[in-house]
Coordinates of C-alpha atoms in Angstrom, one line a residue:
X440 CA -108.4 -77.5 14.1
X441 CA -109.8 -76.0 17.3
X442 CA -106.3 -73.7 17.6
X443 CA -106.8 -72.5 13.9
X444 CA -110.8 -71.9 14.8
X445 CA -109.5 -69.9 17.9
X446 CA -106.9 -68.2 15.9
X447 CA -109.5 -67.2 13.6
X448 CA -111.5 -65.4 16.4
X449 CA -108.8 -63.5 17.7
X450 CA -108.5 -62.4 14.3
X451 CA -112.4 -61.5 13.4
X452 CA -113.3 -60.3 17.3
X453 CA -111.0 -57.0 17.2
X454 CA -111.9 -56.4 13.4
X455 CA -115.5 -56.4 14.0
X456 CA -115.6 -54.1 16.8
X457 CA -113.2 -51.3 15.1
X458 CA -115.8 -51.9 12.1
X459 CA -118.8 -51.2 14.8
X460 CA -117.0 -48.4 16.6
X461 CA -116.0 -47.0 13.1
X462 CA -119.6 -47.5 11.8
X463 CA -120.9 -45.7 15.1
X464 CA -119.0 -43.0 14.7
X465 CA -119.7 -42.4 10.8
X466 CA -123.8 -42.9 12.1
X467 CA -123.4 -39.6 14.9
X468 CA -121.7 -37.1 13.3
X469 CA -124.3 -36.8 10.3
X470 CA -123.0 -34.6 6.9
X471 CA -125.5 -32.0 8.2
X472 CA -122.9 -31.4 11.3
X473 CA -119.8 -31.7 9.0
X474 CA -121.0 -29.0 6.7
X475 CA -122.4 -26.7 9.9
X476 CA -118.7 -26.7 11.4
X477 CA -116.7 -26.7 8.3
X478 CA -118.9 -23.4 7.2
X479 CA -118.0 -21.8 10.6
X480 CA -114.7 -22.8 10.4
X481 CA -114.3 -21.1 7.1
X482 CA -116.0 -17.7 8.2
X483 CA -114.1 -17.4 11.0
X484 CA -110.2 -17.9 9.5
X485 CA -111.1 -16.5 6.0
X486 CA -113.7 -13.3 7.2
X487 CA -116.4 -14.7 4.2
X488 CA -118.8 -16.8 3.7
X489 CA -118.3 -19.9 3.4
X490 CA -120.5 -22.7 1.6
X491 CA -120.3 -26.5 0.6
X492 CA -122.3 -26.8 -2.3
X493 CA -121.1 -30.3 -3.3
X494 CA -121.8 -33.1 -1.2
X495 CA -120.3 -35.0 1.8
X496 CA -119.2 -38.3 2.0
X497 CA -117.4 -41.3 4.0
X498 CA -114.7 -43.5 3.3
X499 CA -113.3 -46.2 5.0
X500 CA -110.7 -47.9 2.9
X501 CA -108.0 -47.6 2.0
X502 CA -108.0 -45.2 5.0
X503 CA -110.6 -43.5 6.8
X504 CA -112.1 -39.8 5.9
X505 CA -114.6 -37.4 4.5
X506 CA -114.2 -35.8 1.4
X507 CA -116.2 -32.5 0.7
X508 CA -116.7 -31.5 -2.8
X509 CA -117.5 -28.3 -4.4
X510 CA -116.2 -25.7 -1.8
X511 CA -116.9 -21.4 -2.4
X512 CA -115.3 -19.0 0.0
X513 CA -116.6 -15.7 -0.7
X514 CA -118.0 -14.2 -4.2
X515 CA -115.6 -13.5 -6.7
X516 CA -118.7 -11.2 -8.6
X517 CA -119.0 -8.9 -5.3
X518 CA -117.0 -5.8 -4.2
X519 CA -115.3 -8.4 -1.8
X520 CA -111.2 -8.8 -2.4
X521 CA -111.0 -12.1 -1.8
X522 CA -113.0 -15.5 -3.0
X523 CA -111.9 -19.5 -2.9
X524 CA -113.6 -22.0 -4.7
X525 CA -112.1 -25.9 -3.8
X526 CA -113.1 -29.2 -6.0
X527 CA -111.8 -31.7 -3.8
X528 CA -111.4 -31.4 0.1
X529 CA -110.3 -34.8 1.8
X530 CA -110.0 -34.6 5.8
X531 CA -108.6 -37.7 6.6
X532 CA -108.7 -39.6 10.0
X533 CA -106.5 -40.7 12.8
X534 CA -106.7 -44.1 12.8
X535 CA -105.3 -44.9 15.9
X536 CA -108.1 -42.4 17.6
X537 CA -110.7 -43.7 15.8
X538 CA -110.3 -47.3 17.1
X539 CA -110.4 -46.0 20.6
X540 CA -114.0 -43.9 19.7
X541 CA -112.5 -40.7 19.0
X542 CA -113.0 -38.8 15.6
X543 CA -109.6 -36.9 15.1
X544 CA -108.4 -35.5 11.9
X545 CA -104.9 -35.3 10.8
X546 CA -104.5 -34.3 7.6
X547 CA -105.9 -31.8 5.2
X548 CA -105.9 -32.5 1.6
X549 CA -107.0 -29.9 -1.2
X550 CA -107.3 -31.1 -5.2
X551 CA -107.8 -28.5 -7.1
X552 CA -108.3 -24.9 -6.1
X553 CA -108.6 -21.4 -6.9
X554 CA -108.3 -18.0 -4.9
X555 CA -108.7 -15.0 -6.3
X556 CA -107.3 -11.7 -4.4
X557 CA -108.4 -8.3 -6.3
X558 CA -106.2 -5.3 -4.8
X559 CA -107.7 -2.6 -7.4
X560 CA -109.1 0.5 -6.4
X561 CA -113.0 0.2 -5.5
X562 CA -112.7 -3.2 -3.9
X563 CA -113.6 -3.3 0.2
X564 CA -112.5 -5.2 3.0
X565 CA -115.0 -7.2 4.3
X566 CA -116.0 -6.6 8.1
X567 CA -115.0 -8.7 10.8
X568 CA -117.0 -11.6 11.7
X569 CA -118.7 -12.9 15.1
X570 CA -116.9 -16.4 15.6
X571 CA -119.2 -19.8 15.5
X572 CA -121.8 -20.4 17.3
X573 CA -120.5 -22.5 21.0
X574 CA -122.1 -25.9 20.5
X575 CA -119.3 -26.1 17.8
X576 CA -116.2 -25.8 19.8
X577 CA -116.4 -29.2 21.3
X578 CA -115.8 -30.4 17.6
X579 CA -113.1 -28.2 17.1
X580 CA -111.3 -30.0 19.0
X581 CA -111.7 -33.1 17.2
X582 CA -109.8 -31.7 14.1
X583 CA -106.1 -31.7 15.1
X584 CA -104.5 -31.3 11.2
X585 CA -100.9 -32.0 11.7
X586 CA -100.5 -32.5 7.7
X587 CA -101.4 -30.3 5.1
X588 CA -101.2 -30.9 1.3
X589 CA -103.1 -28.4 -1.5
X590 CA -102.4 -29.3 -4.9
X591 CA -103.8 -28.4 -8.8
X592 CA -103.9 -24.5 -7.3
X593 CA -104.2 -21.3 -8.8
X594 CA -104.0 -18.3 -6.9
X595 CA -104.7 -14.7 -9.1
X596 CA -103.6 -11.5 -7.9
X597 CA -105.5 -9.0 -9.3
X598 CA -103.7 -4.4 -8.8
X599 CA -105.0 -1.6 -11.2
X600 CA -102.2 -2.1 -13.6
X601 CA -100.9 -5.0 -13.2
X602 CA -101.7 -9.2 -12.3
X603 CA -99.9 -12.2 -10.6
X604 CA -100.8 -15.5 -11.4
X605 CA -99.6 -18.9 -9.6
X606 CA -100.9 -21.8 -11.9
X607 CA -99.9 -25.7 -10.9
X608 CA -99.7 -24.5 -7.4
X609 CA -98.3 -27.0 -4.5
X610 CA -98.2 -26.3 -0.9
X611 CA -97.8 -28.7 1.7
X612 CA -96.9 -28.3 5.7
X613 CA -96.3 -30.1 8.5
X614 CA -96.9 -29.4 12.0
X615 CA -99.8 -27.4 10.7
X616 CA -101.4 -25.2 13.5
X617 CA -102.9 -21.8 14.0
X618 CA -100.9 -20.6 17.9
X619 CA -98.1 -19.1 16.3
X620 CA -95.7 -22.1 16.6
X621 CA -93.2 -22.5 14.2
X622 CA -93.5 -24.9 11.5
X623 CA -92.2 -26.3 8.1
X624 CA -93.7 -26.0 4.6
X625 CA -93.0 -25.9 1.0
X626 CA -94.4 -24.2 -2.0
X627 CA -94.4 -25.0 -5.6
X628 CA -96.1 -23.3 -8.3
X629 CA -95.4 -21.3 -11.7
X630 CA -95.9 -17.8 -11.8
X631 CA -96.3 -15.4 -14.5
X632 CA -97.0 -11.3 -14.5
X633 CA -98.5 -9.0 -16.8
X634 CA -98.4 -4.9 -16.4
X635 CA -101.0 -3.3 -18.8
X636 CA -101.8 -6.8 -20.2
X637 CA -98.9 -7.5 -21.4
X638 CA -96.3 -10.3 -20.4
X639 CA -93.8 -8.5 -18.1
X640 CA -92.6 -11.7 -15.8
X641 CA -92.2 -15.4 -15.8
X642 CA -90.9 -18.2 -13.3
X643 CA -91.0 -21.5 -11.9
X644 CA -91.3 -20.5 -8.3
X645 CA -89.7 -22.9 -5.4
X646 CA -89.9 -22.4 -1.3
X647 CA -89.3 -24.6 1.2
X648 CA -88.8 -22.8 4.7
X649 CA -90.8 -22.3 7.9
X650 CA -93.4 -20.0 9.0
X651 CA -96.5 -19.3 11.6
X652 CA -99.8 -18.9 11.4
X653 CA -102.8 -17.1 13.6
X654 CA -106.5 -18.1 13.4
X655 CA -107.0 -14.5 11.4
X656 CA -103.8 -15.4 9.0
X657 CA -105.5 -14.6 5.8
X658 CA -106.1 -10.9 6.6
X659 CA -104.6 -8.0 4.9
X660 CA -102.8 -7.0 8.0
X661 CA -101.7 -11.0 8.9
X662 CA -100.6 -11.4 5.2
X663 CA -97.9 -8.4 5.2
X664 CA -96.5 -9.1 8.7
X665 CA -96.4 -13.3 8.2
X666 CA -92.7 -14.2 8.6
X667 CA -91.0 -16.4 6.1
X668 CA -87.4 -18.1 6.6
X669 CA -86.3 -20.7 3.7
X670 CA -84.5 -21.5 0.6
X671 CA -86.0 -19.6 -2.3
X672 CA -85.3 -20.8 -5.5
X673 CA -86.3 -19.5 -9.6
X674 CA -86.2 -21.4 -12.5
X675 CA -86.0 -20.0 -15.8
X676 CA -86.8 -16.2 -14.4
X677 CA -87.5 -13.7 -17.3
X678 CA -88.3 -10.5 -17.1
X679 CA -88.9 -8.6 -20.2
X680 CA -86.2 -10.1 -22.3
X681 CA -83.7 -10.8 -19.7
X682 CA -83.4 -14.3 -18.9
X683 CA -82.1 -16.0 -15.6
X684 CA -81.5 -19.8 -15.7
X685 CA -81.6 -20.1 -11.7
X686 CA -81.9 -17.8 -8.9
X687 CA -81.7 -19.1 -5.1
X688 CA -81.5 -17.4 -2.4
X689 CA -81.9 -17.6 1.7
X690 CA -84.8 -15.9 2.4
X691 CA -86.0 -14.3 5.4
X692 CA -89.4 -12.1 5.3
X693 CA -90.5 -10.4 8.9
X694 CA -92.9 -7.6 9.3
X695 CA -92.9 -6.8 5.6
X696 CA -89.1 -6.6 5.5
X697 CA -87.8 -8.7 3.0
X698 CA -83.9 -10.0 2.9
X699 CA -82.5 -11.9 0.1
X700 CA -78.7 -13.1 1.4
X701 CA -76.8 -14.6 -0.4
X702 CA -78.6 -14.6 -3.6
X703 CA -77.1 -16.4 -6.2
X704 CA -77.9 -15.7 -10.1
X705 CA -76.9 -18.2 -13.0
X706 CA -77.4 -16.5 -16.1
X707 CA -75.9 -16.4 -19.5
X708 CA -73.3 -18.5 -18.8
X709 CA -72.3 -16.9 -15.9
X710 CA -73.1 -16.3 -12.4
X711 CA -73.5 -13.6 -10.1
X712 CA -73.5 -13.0 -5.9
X713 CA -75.1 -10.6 -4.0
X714 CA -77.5 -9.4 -1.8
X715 CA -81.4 -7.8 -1.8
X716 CA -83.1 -6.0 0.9
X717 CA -86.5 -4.1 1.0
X718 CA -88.0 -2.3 3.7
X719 CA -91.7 -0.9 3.4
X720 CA -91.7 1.9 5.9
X721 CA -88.9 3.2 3.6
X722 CA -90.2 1.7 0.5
X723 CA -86.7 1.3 -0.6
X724 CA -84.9 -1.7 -3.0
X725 CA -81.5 -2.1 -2.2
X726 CA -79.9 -4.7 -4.8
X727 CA -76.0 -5.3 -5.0
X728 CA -74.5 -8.0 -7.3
X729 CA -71.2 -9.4 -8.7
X730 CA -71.1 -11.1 -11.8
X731 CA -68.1 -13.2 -13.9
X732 CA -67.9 -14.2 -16.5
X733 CA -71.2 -13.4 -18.8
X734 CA -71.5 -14.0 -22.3
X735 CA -72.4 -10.7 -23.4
X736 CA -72.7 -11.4 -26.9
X737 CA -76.4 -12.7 -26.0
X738 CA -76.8 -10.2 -23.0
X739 CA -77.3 -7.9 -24.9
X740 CA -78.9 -9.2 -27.7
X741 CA -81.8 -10.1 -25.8
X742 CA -81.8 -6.7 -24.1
X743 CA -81.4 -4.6 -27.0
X744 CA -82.5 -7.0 -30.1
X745 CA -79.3 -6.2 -31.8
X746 CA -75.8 -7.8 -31.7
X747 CA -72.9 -5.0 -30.7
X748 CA -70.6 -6.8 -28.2
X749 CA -68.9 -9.9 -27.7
X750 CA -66.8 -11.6 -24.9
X751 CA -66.9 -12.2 -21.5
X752 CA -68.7 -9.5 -19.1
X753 CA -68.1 -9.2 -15.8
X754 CA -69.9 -6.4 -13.8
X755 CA -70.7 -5.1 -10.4
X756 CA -74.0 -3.2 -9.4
X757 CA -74.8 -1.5 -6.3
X758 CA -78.4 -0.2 -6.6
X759 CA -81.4 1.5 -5.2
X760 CA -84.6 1.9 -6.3
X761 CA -87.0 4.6 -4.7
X762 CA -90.9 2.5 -5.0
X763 CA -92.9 4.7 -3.0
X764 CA -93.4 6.9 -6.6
X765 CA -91.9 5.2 -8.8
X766 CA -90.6 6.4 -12.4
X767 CA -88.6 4.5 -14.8
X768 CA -85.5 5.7 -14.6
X769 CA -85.8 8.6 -12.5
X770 CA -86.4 6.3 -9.4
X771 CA -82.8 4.6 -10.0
X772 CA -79.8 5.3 -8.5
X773 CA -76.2 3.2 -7.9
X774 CA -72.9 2.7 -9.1
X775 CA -70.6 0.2 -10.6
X776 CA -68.3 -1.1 -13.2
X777 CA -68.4 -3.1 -15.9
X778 CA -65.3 -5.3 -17.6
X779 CA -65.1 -6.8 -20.7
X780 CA -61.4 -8.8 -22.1
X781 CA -60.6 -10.2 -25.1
X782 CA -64.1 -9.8 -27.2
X783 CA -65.2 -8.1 -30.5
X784 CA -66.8 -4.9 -31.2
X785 CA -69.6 -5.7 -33.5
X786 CA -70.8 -2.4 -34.6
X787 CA -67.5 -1.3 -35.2
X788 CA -64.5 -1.4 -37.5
X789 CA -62.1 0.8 -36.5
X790 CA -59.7 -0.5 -38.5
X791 CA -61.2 0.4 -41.4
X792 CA -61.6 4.2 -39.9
X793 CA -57.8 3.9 -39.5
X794 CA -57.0 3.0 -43.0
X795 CA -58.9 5.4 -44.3
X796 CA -57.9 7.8 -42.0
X797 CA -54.3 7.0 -43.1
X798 CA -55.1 7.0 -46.6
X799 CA -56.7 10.7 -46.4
X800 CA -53.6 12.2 -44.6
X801 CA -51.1 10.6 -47.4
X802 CA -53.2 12.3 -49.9
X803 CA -52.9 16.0 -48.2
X804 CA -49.0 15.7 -48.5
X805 CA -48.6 13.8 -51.2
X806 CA -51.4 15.6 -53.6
X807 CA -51.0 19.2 -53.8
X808 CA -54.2 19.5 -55.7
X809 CA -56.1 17.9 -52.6
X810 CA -55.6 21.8 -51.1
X811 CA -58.5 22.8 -52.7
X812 CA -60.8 19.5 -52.2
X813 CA -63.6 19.0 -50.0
X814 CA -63.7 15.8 -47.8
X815 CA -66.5 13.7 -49.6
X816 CA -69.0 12.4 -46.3
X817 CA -67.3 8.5 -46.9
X818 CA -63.8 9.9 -46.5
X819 CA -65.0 11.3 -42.8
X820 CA -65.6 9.8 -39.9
X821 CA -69.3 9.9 -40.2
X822 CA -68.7 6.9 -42.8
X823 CA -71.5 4.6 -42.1
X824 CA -69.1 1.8 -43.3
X825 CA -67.2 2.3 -39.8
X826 CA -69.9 1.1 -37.9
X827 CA -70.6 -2.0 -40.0
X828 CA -68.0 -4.9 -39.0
X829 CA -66.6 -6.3 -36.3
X830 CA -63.2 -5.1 -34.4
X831 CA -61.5 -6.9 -32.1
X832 CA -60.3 -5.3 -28.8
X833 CA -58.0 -6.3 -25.5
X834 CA -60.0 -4.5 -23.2
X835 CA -63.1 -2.9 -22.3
X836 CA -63.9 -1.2 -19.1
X837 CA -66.2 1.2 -17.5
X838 CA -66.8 2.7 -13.9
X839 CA -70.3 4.4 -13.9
X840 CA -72.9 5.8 -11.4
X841 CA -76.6 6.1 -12.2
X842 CA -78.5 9.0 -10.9
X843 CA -81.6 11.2 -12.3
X844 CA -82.1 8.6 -15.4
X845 CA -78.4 9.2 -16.4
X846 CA -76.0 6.6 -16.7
X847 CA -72.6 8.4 -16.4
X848 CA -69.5 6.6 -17.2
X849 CA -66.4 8.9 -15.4
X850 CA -63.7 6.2 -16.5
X851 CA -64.1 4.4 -20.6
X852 CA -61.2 2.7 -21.7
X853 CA -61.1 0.4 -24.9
X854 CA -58.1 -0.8 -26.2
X855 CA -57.2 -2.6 -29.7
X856 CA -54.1 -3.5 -31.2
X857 CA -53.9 -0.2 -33.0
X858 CA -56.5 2.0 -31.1
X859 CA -56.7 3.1 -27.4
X860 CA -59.6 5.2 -26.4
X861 CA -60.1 6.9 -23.2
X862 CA -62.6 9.7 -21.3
X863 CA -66.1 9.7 -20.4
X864 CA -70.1 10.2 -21.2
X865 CA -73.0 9.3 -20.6
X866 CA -76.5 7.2 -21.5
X867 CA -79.8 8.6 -21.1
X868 CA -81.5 5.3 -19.6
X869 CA -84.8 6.6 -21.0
X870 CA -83.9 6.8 -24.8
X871 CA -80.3 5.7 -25.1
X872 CA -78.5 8.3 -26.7
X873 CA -74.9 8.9 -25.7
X874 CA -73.1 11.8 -25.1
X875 CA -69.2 11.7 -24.6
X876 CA -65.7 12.9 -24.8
X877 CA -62.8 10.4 -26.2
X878 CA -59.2 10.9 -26.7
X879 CA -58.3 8.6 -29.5
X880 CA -54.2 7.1 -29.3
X881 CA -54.1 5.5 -32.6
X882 CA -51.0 3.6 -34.0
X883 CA -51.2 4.4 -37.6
X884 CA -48.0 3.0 -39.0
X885 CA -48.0 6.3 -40.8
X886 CA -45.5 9.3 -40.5
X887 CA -47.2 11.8 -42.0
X888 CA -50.4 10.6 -39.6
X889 CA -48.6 10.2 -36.5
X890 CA -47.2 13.9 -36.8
X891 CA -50.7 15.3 -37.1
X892 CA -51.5 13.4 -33.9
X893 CA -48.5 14.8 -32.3
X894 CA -49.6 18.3 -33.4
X895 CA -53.1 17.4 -31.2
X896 CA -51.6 16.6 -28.3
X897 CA -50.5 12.8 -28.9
X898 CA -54.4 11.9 -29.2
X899 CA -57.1 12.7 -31.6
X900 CA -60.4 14.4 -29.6
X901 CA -63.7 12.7 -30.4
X902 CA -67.2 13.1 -29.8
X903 CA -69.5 10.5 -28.9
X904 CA -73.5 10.9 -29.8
X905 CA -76.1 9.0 -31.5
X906 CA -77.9 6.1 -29.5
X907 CA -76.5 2.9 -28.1
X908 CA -77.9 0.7 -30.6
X909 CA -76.3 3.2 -33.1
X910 CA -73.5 5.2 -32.2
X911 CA -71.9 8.3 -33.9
X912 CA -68.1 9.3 -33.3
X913 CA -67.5 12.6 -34.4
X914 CA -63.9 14.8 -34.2
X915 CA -64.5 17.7 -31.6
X916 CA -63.6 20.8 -33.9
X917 CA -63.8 22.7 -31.1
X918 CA -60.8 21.3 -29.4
X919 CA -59.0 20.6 -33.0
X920 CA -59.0 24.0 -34.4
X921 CA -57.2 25.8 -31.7
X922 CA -54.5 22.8 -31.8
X923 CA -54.2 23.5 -35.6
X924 CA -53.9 27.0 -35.8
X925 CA -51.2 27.5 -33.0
X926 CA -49.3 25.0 -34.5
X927 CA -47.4 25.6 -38.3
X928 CA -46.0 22.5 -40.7
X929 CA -42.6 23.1 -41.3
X930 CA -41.4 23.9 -44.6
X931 CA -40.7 20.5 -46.0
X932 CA -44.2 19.7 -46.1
X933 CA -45.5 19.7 -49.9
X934 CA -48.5 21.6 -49.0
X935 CA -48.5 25.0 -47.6
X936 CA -49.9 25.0 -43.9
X937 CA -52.9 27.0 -44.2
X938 CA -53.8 24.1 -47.1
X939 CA -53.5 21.1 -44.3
X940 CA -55.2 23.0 -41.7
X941 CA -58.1 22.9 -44.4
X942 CA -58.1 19.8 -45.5
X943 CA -57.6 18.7 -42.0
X944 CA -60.3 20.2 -40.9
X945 CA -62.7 19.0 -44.0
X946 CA -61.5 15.0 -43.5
X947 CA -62.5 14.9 -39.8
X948 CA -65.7 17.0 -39.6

């Protein structure tokens, strides 16, 4: 019994004195001095002032701290950028210090916050501040945070024509300190962007990388030059109505240079590898990418609202973007190509343009009375019928170069089982409309047809116009009527020659 009483006293003796020397310590550093230092501390790093308008308070179990409620960094109503307002602030203690008498903090933990940057026009920076008073050094000391964790954040970033918002924002460090020194951290949050108030961008937004801080690190000039090196990673990106299932990339950010390489895209169906690099001083985007294997069918559906292609895409881009003035699409130049095998044509049927192609020449040798006819508009080409249906095709394939808002395409080729077209054109990026040359080869299984197409130089000349969404193919007179007249049908036509050069001319126009 007297080894169990003694036990017992070993046991209660050390527990009562770290519950005196924790007791001691909670009774000299009063919630008066708590607030005085955490309101210097919060002038000097932000450059605002600082209040705690909640209330401070102790607690021991299940592990010792002080949680602060009710924190406001700045004004969000004055001509000052920058304001913070924090529910929950939980500075929680070393334990092992605190049973040797020493009050050291080690971790930082934020519930539920808000900071509000606004970049518009108008809006000041505010002046430097003197640093706290002396007495409060000593007790800087004292707070060593090692651990940081903010959570339930929301940081707003407020330009003249557009805003950022992070929602559900997550950010936790270790290693935490303010000399510089490398240390890890990650960031969570989702993140959504509106130009003139409406949507323009959406995300859930992933980092988890390294960085370092200085005691001024929230200033304009800290902010642009703090260096970042991680995995970045997007989840369901859209932009406008493109949508990307998953970016990641590795990321390095120094003096405002950013550096995206590799950077991977999944997206319809697909993915896609490149590279992104921006520089400031130039304020120049530089963006190259290699995709396989898209499904283009909802590509462009959700970038045009209409369906016109189908099949699988492949494409390269290498692009730059001029931001110091920018102007969509003037601001946009690259090259590329773009690849499309074994897919459908969905605002075409050019085999219904054949047929009725064929079935017009069979009537100008085989009716003599057609001489004399006019071309009705659904015997022409203009037939709006063509571009209703689908047609199937081998082979689709582009190389083109964007400069002053033009997309120019040197090199079109689209091949069918009866059809192969070839030349060039180009798309105005601003309002779509196309303007090109074609030479059509068609297979017509007709004689009287494939003589005509021998007498234009083994392919039929086309126009292109119209818009993307709706196209227009149109036969190029111009290059047609010089064929015709220096070339005469031989006398075993039924129709006299001057009669087919007519009625040639009247079917394709």
């Amino acid at each position: 019994m007297t080894t169990l009483k003694k036990l017992v006293l070993a046991l209660l003796i050390p527990l009562f004195l770290a519950c005196v020397v924790m007791w001691g310590i909670v009774n000299s550093l009063k919630p008066d001095t708590i607030k005085a230092y955490v309101n210097a501390e919060l002038q000097r790093l932000t450059n605002e002032s600082g209040e705690i308008k909640g209330d401070v308070s102790w607690h021991v179990f299940p592990r010792p701290r002080i949680k602060i409620t009710h924190v406001q960094i700045g004004d969000p109503r004055s001509a000052s950028p920058f304001a913070v307002t924090i529910d929950n602030l939980l500075l929680n203690l070393k334990l092992t210090q605190l049973l040797r008498g020493n009050l050291v903090f080690s971790e930082l933990n934020v519930d539920g916050f808000t900071v509000a940057i606004d970049q518009r026009a108008g809006r000041i920076n505010p002046p430097a501040q003197a640093k706290p008073a002396h007495e409060m050094e000593p007790l800087a000391q004292q707070f060593a945070i090692k651990n940081v964790m903010l959570s339930h954040g929301r940081l707003i970033v407020t330009r003249d024509q557009s805003q950022v918002i992070f929602s559900g924002l997550q950010i936790g460090a270790e290693q935490f300190n303010l000399r510089q020194q490398s240390f890890p951290f990650q960031l969570k949050s989702r993140v959504t962007v509106s130009k003139k108030g409406q949507p323009f961008l959406h995300t859930q937004f992933l980092f988890k990388g390294n960085t370092r801080l200085t005691t001024q690190w929230l200033s304009d000039v800290q902010l642009k030059s703090l260096p970042l090196f991680g995995q970045l990673t997007l989840l369901d990106l859209g932009i406008q109505q493109l949508k990307v299932d998953r970016l990641q990339a590795n990321t390095s950010y120094k003096e405002g240079v950013l550096d995206l390489n590799p950077l991977t895209l999944s997206l319809y169906r697909g993915e896609s590898v490149g590279d992104l690099h921006y520089d400031p001083q130039q304020a120049r985007l530089h963006i190259n990418q290699t995709a396989t294997d898209l499904d283009s069918n909802k590509l462009i559906h959700d970038l045009f609202a209409r369906k016109l292609l189908k099949g699988r895409l492949d494409f390269s881009l290498h692009t730059e973007i001029d931001l110091q003035d920018f102007k969509w699409p003037q601001s946009i130049s690259g090259k590329g190509n773009v690849t499309v095998k074994d897919g459908t044509l969905m605002a075409m049927n050019v085999n219904q343009m054949i047929q009725e192609t064929n079935a017009r020449i069979n009537s100008l040798f085989l009716n003599k009375s057609a001489a004399d006819q006019s071309a009705k508009p659904e015997e022409t080409l203009t037939n709006p019928a063509f571009f209703k249906g689908n047609t199937d095709f081998k082979l689709m394939a582009s190389q083109y170069r964007i400069e002053n808002g033009l997309l120019n395409s040197h090199l079109f080729v689209l091949q069918t089982n009866r059809l192969q077209l070839k030349g060039g054109g180009q798309i105005n990026l601003l309002d779509y409309s196309l303007s090109g040359a074609l030479l059509a080869k068609v297979i017509f299984k007709n004689e009287n047809a494939d003589k005509i197409q021998q007498l234009l130089g083994g392919a039929i000349p086309l126009l292109v116009k119209g818009t993307l969404i709706e196209p227009l193919i149109l036969p190029d007179m111009k290059k047609i009527n010089p064929l015709l007249t220096q070339t005469f049908i031989t006398e075993t036509l039924t129709l006299p020659v001057k009669a087919v050069h007519n009625q040639l001319k009247a079917m394709l126009r």
